[in-house]
Amino acid sequence: MKHETHTEQLNKKKILKMYRFSNTVIGLLNLFTLLASIPIIGAGLWMARSSTTCESFLQTPLLVVGFIILIISLTGFIGACFHVAWALWVYLLVMIFLIGALMSLTIFGFVVTTQGGGVEVPGRMYKEYRLDSYSPWLRKRIEDPHYWMTVKTCILGSKTCAKVVFWTPVDYLTKDMSPIQSGCCKPPSSCNYMGTTLVQNPDCYLWRNDPNGLCYDCDSCKAGVLEEVRRDWHKLSALNVVMLVFLIGIYSIGCCAFRNTKRAETGYPYGKNRIIKVHPRWDFHW
């Protein structure tokens, strides 16, 4: 029987340490991402069920991302900790698709939210918003009658305008408003209701001095909702960038764990790679 040389023993110990380290690290990282997916899913469910949250643009993507992270984290955790090669293979395959999906979602989010923003109102603390300043994709979505009816009902249920309708003229000069309050709870500042014959903003004719009417049918109200969505999408896109860097790091470690697991299942997990001269192992070059 051939005895191992000192160099082979050192290589064996070195590979064993790398094997244990990579599997331990990916197990811990996936445990953290698994735990992190719970509040993501919880936030999506809360947004879907809460009557005070009107940004349904984010509900479905949030839930989908949360459930995907939960599933792949659980798969990667099992594969790394119990040395299941096929589980790690599935984990790495789904992970690369998730990275691509997140990258596409991030780019799309930045593209559709570059336009928009408020317009300063002289002498006022708040800003006003115009529907035509937002991207065509967002405008098409918010102008859909069925979707807008859902958002309108949500705003009414949230009582966003309950305090604004009792403001005094001094309050309008000294207090700030959210985009939805600015667009839905008052007529545009350019409106003149003193019997002028000049052509005014179309929203001026849609304003109703009724708690259930106000300016909920105005384009300025739709623009206020889009501004809220735009701000949240900016936050979500920034979070996606952080998650992308994190997932790419986990994917790299996962490749090492998968290679170590495959080597542990072969007849030569340590020492020299016994490569066939003509056809080397399929995972050698990888």
PDB file of C-alpha atoms in Angstrom:
ATOM      1  CA  MET A   1       0.000   0.000   0.000  1.00  0.00           C
ATOM      2  CA  LYS A   2       1.392   3.393  -0.983  1.00  0.00           C
ATOM      3  CA  HIS A   3       1.820   5.797   1.906  1.00  0.00           C
ATOM      4  CA  GLU A   4       0.836   9.460   1.546  1.00  0.00           C
ATOM      5  CA  THR A   5       3.689  11.903   1.277  1.00  0.00           C
ATOM      6  CA  HIS A   6       3.967  14.937   3.532  1.00  0.00           C
ATOM      7  CA  THR A   7       2.893  17.223   0.666  1.00  0.00           C
ATOM      8  CA  GLU A   8      -0.194  15.126  -0.049  1.00  0.00           C
ATOM      9  CA  GLN A   9      -1.156  15.218   3.613  1.00  0.00           C
ATOM     10  CA  LEU A  10      -0.842  19.024   3.648  1.00  0.00           C
ATOM     11  CA  ASN A  11      -2.942  19.283   0.492  1.00  0.00           C
ATOM     12  CA  LYS A  12      -5.532  17.018   2.040  1.00  0.00           C
ATOM     13  CA  LYS A  13      -5.781  19.162   5.177  1.00  0.00           C
ATOM     14  CA  LYS A  14      -5.896  22.353   3.131  1.00  0.00           C
ATOM     15  CA  ILE A  15      -8.749  21.105   0.920  1.00  0.00           C
ATOM     16  CA  LEU A  16     -10.583  19.776   3.971  1.00  0.00           C
ATOM     17  CA  LYS A  17     -10.439  23.208   5.598  1.00  0.00           C
ATOM     18  CA  MET A  18     -11.672  24.896   2.409  1.00  0.00           C
ATOM     19  CA  TYR A  19     -14.445  22.310   2.136  1.00  0.00           C
ATOM     20  CA  ARG A  20     -15.667  22.936   5.654  1.00  0.00           C
ATOM     21  CA  PHE A  21     -15.272  26.728   5.402  1.00  0.00           C
ATOM     22  CA  SER A  22     -17.178  27.174   2.133  1.00  0.00           C
ATOM     23  CA  ASN A  23     -20.053  24.936   3.223  1.00  0.00           C
ATOM     24  CA  THR A  24     -20.287  26.592   6.631  1.00  0.00           C
ATOM     25  CA  VAL A  25     -20.252  30.097   5.157  1.00  0.00           C
ATOM     26  CA  ILE A  26     -22.910  29.391   2.529  1.00  0.00           C
ATOM     27  CA  GLY A  27     -25.038  27.665   5.142  1.00  0.00           C
ATOM     28  CA  LEU A  28     -24.879  30.726   7.398  1.00  0.00           C
ATOM     29  CA  LEU A  29     -25.454  33.171   4.536  1.00  0.00           C
ATOM     30  CA  ASN A  30     -28.510  31.271   3.358  1.00  0.00           C
ATOM     31  CA  LEU A  31     -29.803  31.119   6.905  1.00  0.00           C
ATOM     32  CA  PHE A  32     -29.558  34.916   7.059  1.00  0.00           C
ATOM     33  CA  THR A  33     -31.273  35.393   3.674  1.00  0.00           C
ATOM     34  CA  LEU A  34     -33.971  32.897   4.710  1.00  0.00           C
ATOM     35  CA  LEU A  35     -34.672  34.943   7.834  1.00  0.00           C
ATOM     36  CA  ALA A  36     -34.535  38.178   5.798  1.00  0.00           C
ATOM     37  CA  SER A  37     -37.207  36.872   3.413  1.00  0.00           C
ATOM     38  CA  ILE A  38     -39.736  36.649   6.258  1.00  0.00           C
ATOM     39  CA  PRO A  39     -40.118  40.431   6.804  1.00  0.00           C
ATOM     40  CA  ILE A  40     -40.123  40.965   2.999  1.00  0.00           C
ATOM     41  CA  ILE A  41     -43.059  38.581   2.616  1.00  0.00           C
ATOM     42  CA  GLY A  42     -44.714  40.099   5.680  1.00  0.00           C
ATOM     43  CA  ALA A  43     -44.403  43.601   4.222  1.00  0.00           C
ATOM     44  CA  GLY A  44     -45.936  42.443   0.942  1.00  0.00           C
ATOM     45  CA  LEU A  45     -48.861  40.798   2.734  1.00  0.00           C
ATOM     46  CA  TRP A  46     -49.374  43.885   4.887  1.00  0.00           C
ATOM     47  CA  MET A  47     -49.400  46.132   1.802  1.00  0.00           C
ATOM     48  CA  ALA A  48     -51.930  43.831   0.131  1.00  0.00           C
ATOM     49  CA  ARG A  49     -54.283  43.736   3.140  1.00  0.00           C
ATOM     50  CA  SER A  50     -53.871  47.230   4.577  1.00  0.00           C
ATOM     51  CA  SER A  51     -56.549  49.762   3.616  1.00  0.00           C
ATOM     52  CA  THR A  52     -54.132  52.661   4.151  1.00  0.00           C
ATOM     53  CA  THR A  53     -51.573  51.543   1.542  1.00  0.00           C
ATOM     54  CA  CYS A  54     -52.459  52.424  -2.054  1.00  0.00           C
ATOM     55  CA  GLU A  55     -49.232  51.486  -3.847  1.00  0.00           C
ATOM     56  CA  SER A  56     -50.256  48.142  -5.322  1.00  0.00           C
ATOM     57  CA  PHE A  57     -47.485  48.546  -7.929  1.00  0.00           C
ATOM     58  CA  LEU A  58     -45.073  47.098  -5.350  1.00  0.00           C
ATOM     59  CA  GLN A  59     -47.177  44.382  -3.759  1.00  0.00           C
ATOM     60  CA  THR A  60     -46.724  41.605  -6.335  1.00  0.00           C
ATOM     61  CA  PRO A  61     -42.969  42.130  -6.978  1.00  0.00           C
ATOM     62  CA  LEU A  62     -42.341  42.285  -3.236  1.00  0.00           C
ATOM     63  CA  LEU A  63     -44.176  39.015  -2.578  1.00  0.00           C
ATOM     64  CA  VAL A  64     -42.553  37.238  -5.535  1.00  0.00           C
ATOM     65  CA  VAL A  65     -39.032  38.292  -4.533  1.00  0.00           C
ATOM     66  CA  GLY A  66     -39.664  37.329  -0.907  1.00  0.00           C
ATOM     67  CA  PHE A  67     -40.952  33.836  -1.733  1.00  0.00           C
ATOM     68  CA  ILE A  68     -38.163  33.160  -4.254  1.00  0.00           C
ATOM     69  CA  ILE A  69     -35.503  34.183  -1.734  1.00  0.00           C
ATOM     70  CA  LEU A  70     -37.170  31.971   0.888  1.00  0.00           C
ATOM     71  CA  ILE A  71     -37.216  28.912  -1.400  1.00  0.00           C
ATOM     72  CA  ILE A  72     -33.684  29.195  -2.787  1.00  0.00           C
ATOM     73  CA  SER A  73     -32.250  30.029   0.632  1.00  0.00           C
ATOM     74  CA  LEU A  74     -33.865  26.915   2.101  1.00  0.00           C
ATOM     75  CA  THR A  75     -32.576  24.809  -0.807  1.00  0.00           C
ATOM     76  CA  GLY A  76     -29.053  26.208  -0.535  1.00  0.00           C
ATOM     77  CA  PHE A  77     -29.067  25.763   3.242  1.00  0.00           C
ATOM     78  CA  ILE A  78     -30.022  22.083   2.939  1.00  0.00           C
ATOM     79  CA  GLY A  79     -27.511  21.470   0.154  1.00  0.00           C
ATOM     80  CA  ALA A  80     -24.599  23.105   1.983  1.00  0.00           C
ATOM     81  CA  CYS A  81     -25.231  21.700   5.454  1.00  0.00           C
ATOM     82  CA  PHE A  82     -26.215  18.145   4.442  1.00  0.00           C
ATOM     83  CA  HIS A  83     -23.872  17.888   1.424  1.00  0.00           C
ATOM     84  CA  VAL A  84     -26.708  17.266  -1.060  1.00  0.00           C
ATOM     85  CA  ALA A  85     -25.166  17.932  -4.463  1.00  0.00           C
ATOM     86  CA  TRP A  86     -28.413  18.048  -6.452  1.00  0.00           C
ATOM     87  CA  ALA A  87     -29.915  20.578  -4.015  1.00  0.00           C
ATOM     88  CA  LEU A  88     -26.910  22.839  -4.487  1.00  0.00           C
ATOM     89  CA  TRP A  89     -27.188  22.413  -8.261  1.00  0.00           C
ATOM     90  CA  VAL A  90     -30.848  23.518  -8.187  1.00  0.00           C
ATOM     91  CA  TYR A  91     -29.917  26.325  -5.817  1.00  0.00           C
ATOM     92  CA  LEU A  92     -27.226  27.681  -8.153  1.00  0.00           C
ATOM     93  CA  LEU A  93     -29.491  27.383 -11.202  1.00  0.00           C
ATOM     94  CA  VAL A  94     -32.342  29.318  -9.571  1.00  0.00           C
ATOM     95  CA  MET A  95     -29.901  31.813  -8.085  1.00  0.00           C
ATOM     96  CA  ILE A  96     -28.539  32.822 -11.497  1.00  0.00           C
ATOM     97  CA  PHE A  97     -32.095  33.411 -12.774  1.00  0.00           C
ATOM     98  CA  LEU A  98     -32.902  35.454  -9.663  1.00  0.00           C
ATOM     99  CA  ILE A  99     -29.806  37.602 -10.169  1.00  0.00           C
ATOM    100  CA  GLY A 100     -30.829  38.218 -13.782  1.00  0.00           C
ATOM    101  CA  ALA A 101     -34.420  39.026 -12.775  1.00  0.00           C
ATOM    102  CA  LEU A 102     -33.307  41.441 -10.068  1.00  0.00           C
ATOM    103  CA  MET A 103     -30.904  43.132 -12.450  1.00  0.00           C
ATOM    104  CA  SER A 104     -33.686  43.559 -15.046  1.00  0.00           C
ATOM    105  CA  LEU A 105     -36.118  44.851 -12.417  1.00  0.00           C
ATOM    106  CA  THR A 106     -33.533  47.330 -11.130  1.00  0.00           C
ATOM    107  CA  ILE A 107     -32.764  48.701 -14.600  1.00  0.00           C
ATOM    108  CA  PHE A 108     -36.475  48.897 -15.424  1.00  0.00           C
ATOM    109  CA  GLY A 109     -37.179  50.701 -12.131  1.00  0.00           C
ATOM    110  CA  PHE A 110     -34.515  53.324 -12.801  1.00  0.00           C
ATOM    111  CA  VAL A 111     -35.757  53.852 -16.370  1.00  0.00           C
ATOM    112  CA  VAL A 112     -39.445  54.376 -15.527  1.00  0.00           C
ATOM    113  CA  THR A 113     -38.769  56.589 -12.490  1.00  0.00           C
ATOM    114  CA  THR A 114     -36.243  58.994 -13.977  1.00  0.00           C
ATOM    115  CA  GLN A 115     -39.051  61.315 -15.080  1.00  0.00           C
ATOM    116  CA  GLY A 116     -41.404  63.095 -12.725  1.00  0.00           C
ATOM    117  CA  GLY A 117     -40.996  65.195  -9.616  1.00  0.00           C
ATOM    118  CA  GLY A 118     -42.860  68.147  -8.214  1.00  0.00           C
ATOM    119  CA  VAL A 119     -43.164  71.781  -9.265  1.00  0.00           C
ATOM    120  CA  GLU A 120     -42.499  74.511  -6.724  1.00  0.00           C
ATOM    121  CA  VAL A 121     -45.519  76.642  -5.781  1.00  0.00           C
ATOM    122  CA  PRO A 122     -44.560  80.254  -4.967  1.00  0.00           C
ATOM    123  CA  GLY A 123     -45.160  81.076  -1.323  1.00  0.00           C
ATOM    124  CA  ARG A 124     -46.124  77.502  -0.382  1.00  0.00           C
ATOM    125  CA  MET A 125     -44.295  74.714   1.439  1.00  0.00           C
ATOM    126  CA  TYR A 126     -45.678  71.925  -0.746  1.00  0.00           C
ATOM    127  CA  LYS A 127     -45.184  71.025  -4.392  1.00  0.00           C
ATOM    128  CA  GLU A 128     -47.701  70.226  -7.117  1.00  0.00           C
ATOM    129  CA  TYR A 129     -47.432  67.405  -9.637  1.00  0.00           C
ATOM    130  CA  ARG A 130     -48.325  67.072 -13.313  1.00  0.00           C
ATOM    131  CA  LEU A 131     -49.321  63.797 -14.912  1.00  0.00           C
ATOM    132  CA  ASP A 132     -47.584  64.486 -18.224  1.00  0.00           C
ATOM    133  CA  SER A 133     -44.192  64.722 -16.519  1.00  0.00           C
ATOM    134  CA  TYR A 134     -44.100  60.984 -15.735  1.00  0.00           C
ATOM    135  CA  SER A 135     -43.070  58.098 -17.964  1.00  0.00           C
ATOM    136  CA  PRO A 136     -45.602  56.759 -20.507  1.00  0.00           C
ATOM    137  CA  TRP A 137     -45.604  53.317 -18.864  1.00  0.00           C
ATOM    138  CA  LEU A 138     -46.624  54.742 -15.469  1.00  0.00           C
ATOM    139  CA  ARG A 139     -49.231  57.026 -17.038  1.00  0.00           C
ATOM    140  CA  LYS A 140     -50.789  54.146 -18.973  1.00  0.00           C
ATOM    141  CA  ARG A 141     -51.036  52.095 -15.794  1.00  0.00           C
ATOM    142  CA  ILE A 142     -52.596  54.842 -13.642  1.00  0.00           C
ATOM    143  CA  GLU A 143     -55.039  55.933 -16.364  1.00  0.00           C
ATOM    144  CA  ASP A 144     -56.602  52.482 -16.543  1.00  0.00           C
ATOM    145  CA  PRO A 145     -60.165  53.053 -15.208  1.00  0.00           C
ATOM    146  CA  HIS A 146     -60.328  49.771 -13.294  1.00  0.00           C
ATOM    147  CA  TYR A 147     -56.992  50.324 -11.585  1.00  0.00           C
ATOM    148  CA  TRP A 148     -57.732  53.965 -10.795  1.00  0.00           C
ATOM    149  CA  MET A 149     -61.043  53.051  -9.199  1.00  0.00           C
ATOM    150  CA  THR A 150     -59.168  50.689  -6.870  1.00  0.00           C
ATOM    151  CA  VAL A 151     -56.638  53.392  -5.956  1.00  0.00           C
ATOM    152  CA  LYS A 152     -59.359  55.994  -5.496  1.00  0.00           C
ATOM    153  CA  THR A 153     -61.272  53.719  -3.120  1.00  0.00           C
ATOM    154  CA  CYS A 154     -58.071  53.089  -1.202  1.00  0.00           C
ATOM    155  CA  ILE A 155     -57.362  56.818  -0.809  1.00  0.00           C
ATOM    156  CA  LEU A 156     -60.902  57.433   0.399  1.00  0.00           C
ATOM    157  CA  GLY A 157     -60.577  54.616   2.926  1.00  0.00           C
ATOM    158  CA  SER A 158     -57.240  55.891   4.220  1.00  0.00           C
ATOM    159  CA  LYS A 159     -58.790  59.302   5.089  1.00  0.00           C
ATOM    160  CA  THR A 160     -55.709  61.038   3.683  1.00  0.00           C
ATOM    161  CA  CYS A 161     -57.653  64.276   3.144  1.00  0.00           C
ATOM    162  CA  ALA A 162     -59.503  64.258   6.472  1.00  0.00           C
ATOM    163  CA  LYS A 163     -57.266  66.908   8.057  1.00  0.00           C
ATOM    164  CA  VAL A 164     -56.542  68.949   4.932  1.00  0.00           C
ATOM    165  CA  VAL A 165     -60.201  69.821   4.276  1.00  0.00           C
ATOM    166  CA  PHE A 166     -60.294  71.729   7.579  1.00  0.00           C
ATOM    167  CA  TRP A 167     -57.139  73.760   6.920  1.00  0.00           C
ATOM    168  CA  THR A 168     -57.291  77.535   7.083  1.00  0.00           C
ATOM    169  CA  PRO A 169     -55.665  79.765   4.429  1.00  0.00           C
ATOM    170  CA  VAL A 170     -52.747  80.222   6.826  1.00  0.00           C
ATOM    171  CA  ASP A 171     -52.242  76.455   7.003  1.00  0.00           C
ATOM    172  CA  TYR A 172     -51.922  76.272   3.226  1.00  0.00           C
ATOM    173  CA  LEU A 173     -49.099  78.813   3.433  1.00  0.00           C
ATOM    174  CA  THR A 174     -47.172  77.264   6.326  1.00  0.00           C
ATOM    175  CA  LYS A 175     -47.720  73.492   6.160  1.00  0.00           C
ATOM    176  CA  ASP A 176     -46.302  70.860   3.858  1.00  0.00           C
ATOM    177  CA  MET A 177     -48.299  68.146   2.056  1.00  0.00           C
ATOM    178  CA  SER A 178     -47.611  64.677   0.804  1.00  0.00           C
ATOM    179  CA  PRO A 179     -47.873  64.197  -2.987  1.00  0.00           C
ATOM    180  CA  ILE A 180     -51.290  62.522  -2.635  1.00  0.00           C
ATOM    181  CA  GLN A 181     -52.588  65.305  -0.385  1.00  0.00           C
ATOM    182  CA  SER A 182     -51.312  67.951  -2.788  1.00  0.00           C
ATOM    183  CA  GLY A 183     -52.928  66.342  -5.814  1.00  0.00           C
ATOM    184  CA  CYS A 184     -56.148  64.865  -4.384  1.00  0.00           C
ATOM    185  CA  CYS A 185     -57.222  67.037  -1.457  1.00  0.00           C
ATOM    186  CA  LYS A 186     -57.299  70.487  -3.078  1.00  0.00           C
ATOM    187  CA  PRO A 187     -57.631  72.090  -6.504  1.00  0.00           C
ATOM    188  CA  PRO A 188     -54.494  73.269  -8.308  1.00  0.00           C
ATOM    189  CA  SER A 189     -53.140  76.579  -7.004  1.00  0.00           C
ATOM    190  CA  SER A 190     -53.598  78.152 -10.444  1.00  0.00           C
ATOM    191  CA  CYS A 191     -57.403  77.771 -10.275  1.00  0.00           C
ATOM    192  CA  ASN A 192     -59.478  80.940 -10.088  1.00  0.00           C
ATOM    193  CA  TYR A 193     -63.079  80.595  -8.913  1.00  0.00           C
ATOM    194  CA  MET A 194     -63.901  84.318  -8.912  1.00  0.00           C
ATOM    195  CA  GLY A 195     -65.859  84.246 -12.178  1.00  0.00           C
ATOM    196  CA  THR A 196     -62.946  84.570 -14.606  1.00  0.00           C
ATOM    197  CA  THR A 197     -63.526  83.800 -18.282  1.00  0.00           C
ATOM    198  CA  LEU A 198     -59.947  82.647 -18.906  1.00  0.00           C
ATOM    199  CA  VAL A 199     -59.283  79.022 -19.817  1.00  0.00           C
ATOM    200  CA  GLN A 200     -58.000  77.178 -16.749  1.00  0.00           C
ATOM    201  CA  ASN A 201     -56.419  73.883 -15.882  1.00  0.00           C
ATOM    202  CA  PRO A 202     -58.960  71.076 -16.644  1.00  0.00           C
ATOM    203  CA  ASP A 203     -58.568  69.906 -13.032  1.00  0.00           C
ATOM    204  CA  CYS A 204     -60.122  73.178 -11.876  1.00  0.00           C
ATOM    205  CA  TYR A 205     -63.456  72.074 -13.360  1.00  0.00           C
ATOM    206  CA  LEU A 206     -63.240  68.612 -11.781  1.00  0.00           C
ATOM    207  CA  TRP A 207     -62.849  69.932  -8.235  1.00  0.00           C
ATOM    208  CA  ARG A 208     -65.843  69.345  -5.953  1.00  0.00           C
ATOM    209  CA  ASN A 209     -66.209  70.772  -2.478  1.00  0.00           C
ATOM    210  CA  ASP A 210     -67.404  67.412  -1.182  1.00  0.00           C
ATOM    211  CA  PRO A 211     -65.380  65.092   1.134  1.00  0.00           C
ATOM    212  CA  ASN A 212     -66.113  62.176  -1.199  1.00  0.00           C
ATOM    213  CA  GLY A 213     -65.366  64.176  -4.343  1.00  0.00           C
ATOM    214  CA  LEU A 214     -62.607  66.758  -3.854  1.00  0.00           C
ATOM    215  CA  CYS A 215     -60.063  66.287  -6.663  1.00  0.00           C
ATOM    216  CA  TYR A 216     -60.042  62.485  -6.754  1.00  0.00           C
ATOM    217  CA  ASP A 217     -60.846  62.496 -10.472  1.00  0.00           C
ATOM    218  CA  CYS A 218     -58.162  65.069 -11.303  1.00  0.00           C
ATOM    219  CA  ASP A 219     -54.974  64.328 -13.201  1.00  0.00           C
ATOM    220  CA  SER A 220     -53.111  66.004 -10.348  1.00  0.00           C
ATOM    221  CA  CYS A 221     -54.382  63.273  -8.000  1.00  0.00           C
ATOM    222  CA  LYS A 222     -53.070  60.568 -10.331  1.00  0.00           C
ATOM    223  CA  ALA A 223     -49.776  62.429 -10.546  1.00  0.00           C
ATOM    224  CA  GLY A 224     -49.574  62.516  -6.739  1.00  0.00           C
ATOM    225  CA  VAL A 225     -50.019  58.737  -6.581  1.00  0.00           C
ATOM    226  CA  LEU A 226     -47.325  58.264  -9.237  1.00  0.00           C
ATOM    227  CA  GLU A 227     -44.958  60.465  -7.257  1.00  0.00           C
ATOM    228  CA  GLU A 228     -45.444  58.238  -4.201  1.00  0.00           C
ATOM    229  CA  VAL A 229     -44.790  55.185  -6.392  1.00  0.00           C
ATOM    230  CA  ARG A 230     -41.759  56.849  -7.936  1.00  0.00           C
ATOM    231  CA  ARG A 231     -40.201  57.559  -4.545  1.00  0.00           C
ATOM    232  CA  ASP A 232     -40.798  54.020  -3.331  1.00  0.00           C
ATOM    233  CA  TRP A 233     -39.403  52.558  -6.535  1.00  0.00           C
ATOM    234  CA  HIS A 234     -36.230  54.573  -6.025  1.00  0.00           C
ATOM    235  CA  LYS A 235     -35.877  53.028  -2.574  1.00  0.00           C
ATOM    236  CA  LEU A 236     -36.638  49.570  -3.953  1.00  0.00           C
ATOM    237  CA  SER A 237     -34.095  49.970  -6.759  1.00  0.00           C
ATOM    238  CA  ALA A 238     -31.406  51.004  -4.275  1.00  0.00           C
ATOM    239  CA  LEU A 239     -32.267  47.951  -2.176  1.00  0.00           C
ATOM    240  CA  ASN A 240     -32.059  45.769  -5.284  1.00  0.00           C
ATOM    241  CA  VAL A 241     -28.504  46.964  -5.957  1.00  0.00           C
ATOM    242  CA  VAL A 242     -27.466  45.926  -2.438  1.00  0.00           C
ATOM    243  CA  MET A 243     -29.252  42.579  -2.828  1.00  0.00           C
ATOM    244  CA  LEU A 244     -27.537  41.982  -6.190  1.00  0.00           C
ATOM    245  CA  VAL A 245     -24.077  42.430  -4.692  1.00  0.00           C
ATOM    246  CA  PHE A 246     -25.050  40.169  -1.801  1.00  0.00           C
ATOM    247  CA  LEU A 247     -26.520  37.455  -4.044  1.00  0.00           C
ATOM    248  CA  ILE A 248     -23.526  37.476  -6.403  1.00  0.00           C
ATOM    249  CA  GLY A 249     -21.266  36.945  -3.404  1.00  0.00           C
ATOM    250  CA  ILE A 250     -23.421  34.057  -2.173  1.00  0.00           C
ATOM    251  CA  TYR A 251     -23.492  32.581  -5.682  1.00  0.00           C
ATOM    252  CA  SER A 252     -19.683  32.605  -5.862  1.00  0.00           C
ATOM    253  CA  ILE A 253     -19.390  30.817  -2.523  1.00  0.00           C
ATOM    254  CA  GLY A 254     -22.145  28.435  -3.615  1.00  0.00           C
ATOM    255  CA  CYS A 255     -20.076  27.395  -6.635  1.00  0.00           C
ATOM    256  CA  CYS A 256     -17.199  26.513  -4.288  1.00  0.00           C
ATOM    257  CA  ALA A 257     -19.536  24.554  -2.002  1.00  0.00           C
ATOM    258  CA  PHE A 258     -20.993  22.658  -4.980  1.00  0.00           C
ATOM    259  CA  ARG A 259     -17.511  21.743  -6.246  1.00  0.00           C
ATOM    260  CA  ASN A 260     -16.442  20.559  -2.794  1.00  0.00           C
ATOM    261  CA  THR A 261     -19.605  18.488  -2.397  1.00  0.00           C
ATOM    262  CA  LYS A 262     -19.047  16.817  -5.783  1.00  0.00           C
ATOM    263  CA  ARG A 263     -15.452  16.040  -4.874  1.00  0.00           C
ATOM    264  CA  ALA A 264     -16.556  14.550  -1.567  1.00  0.00           C
ATOM    265  CA  GLU A 265     -18.881  12.153  -3.434  1.00  0.00           C
ATOM    266  CA  THR A 266     -16.118  10.896  -5.811  1.00  0.00           C
ATOM    267  CA  GLY A 267     -13.397   8.398  -5.091  1.00  0.00           C
ATOM    268  CA  TYR A 268     -10.681  11.081  -5.025  1.00  0.00           C
ATOM    269  CA  PRO A 269     -11.865  14.028  -2.968  1.00  0.00           C
ATOM    270  CA  TYR A 270      -8.392  15.011  -1.894  1.00  0.00           C
ATOM    271  CA  GLY A 271      -4.890  15.111  -3.294  1.00  0.00           C
ATOM    272  CA  LYS A 272      -4.206  15.148  -7.007  1.00  0.00           C
ATOM    273  CA  ASN A 273      -6.916  15.384  -9.614  1.00  0.00           C
ATOM    274  CA  ARG A 274      -6.833  12.109 -11.566  1.00  0.00           C
ATOM    275  CA  ILE A 275      -7.751  13.440 -14.992  1.00  0.00           C
ATOM    276  CA  ILE A 276      -8.292  11.167 -17.949  1.00  0.00           C
ATOM    277  CA  LYS A 277      -5.928  12.224 -20.701  1.00  0.00           C
ATOM    278  CA  VAL A 278      -8.521  12.611 -23.447  1.00  0.00           C
ATOM    279  CA  HIS A 279     -11.734  13.372 -21.504  1.00  0.00           C
ATOM    280  CA  PRO A 280     -11.173  15.205 -18.181  1.00  0.00           C
ATOM    281  CA  ARG A 281     -13.893  15.451 -15.534  1.00  0.00           C
ATOM    282  CA  TRP A 282     -16.814  17.674 -16.597  1.00  0.00           C
ATOM    283  CA  ASP A 283     -16.383  19.976 -13.580  1.00  0.00           C
ATOM    284  CA  PHE A 284     -12.582  20.260 -13.747  1.00  0.00           C
ATOM    285  CA  HIS A 285     -12.485  23.296 -16.049  1.00  0.00           C
ATOM    286  CA  TRP A 286     -15.486  24.869 -14.262  1.00  0.00           C
TER     287      TRP A 286
END
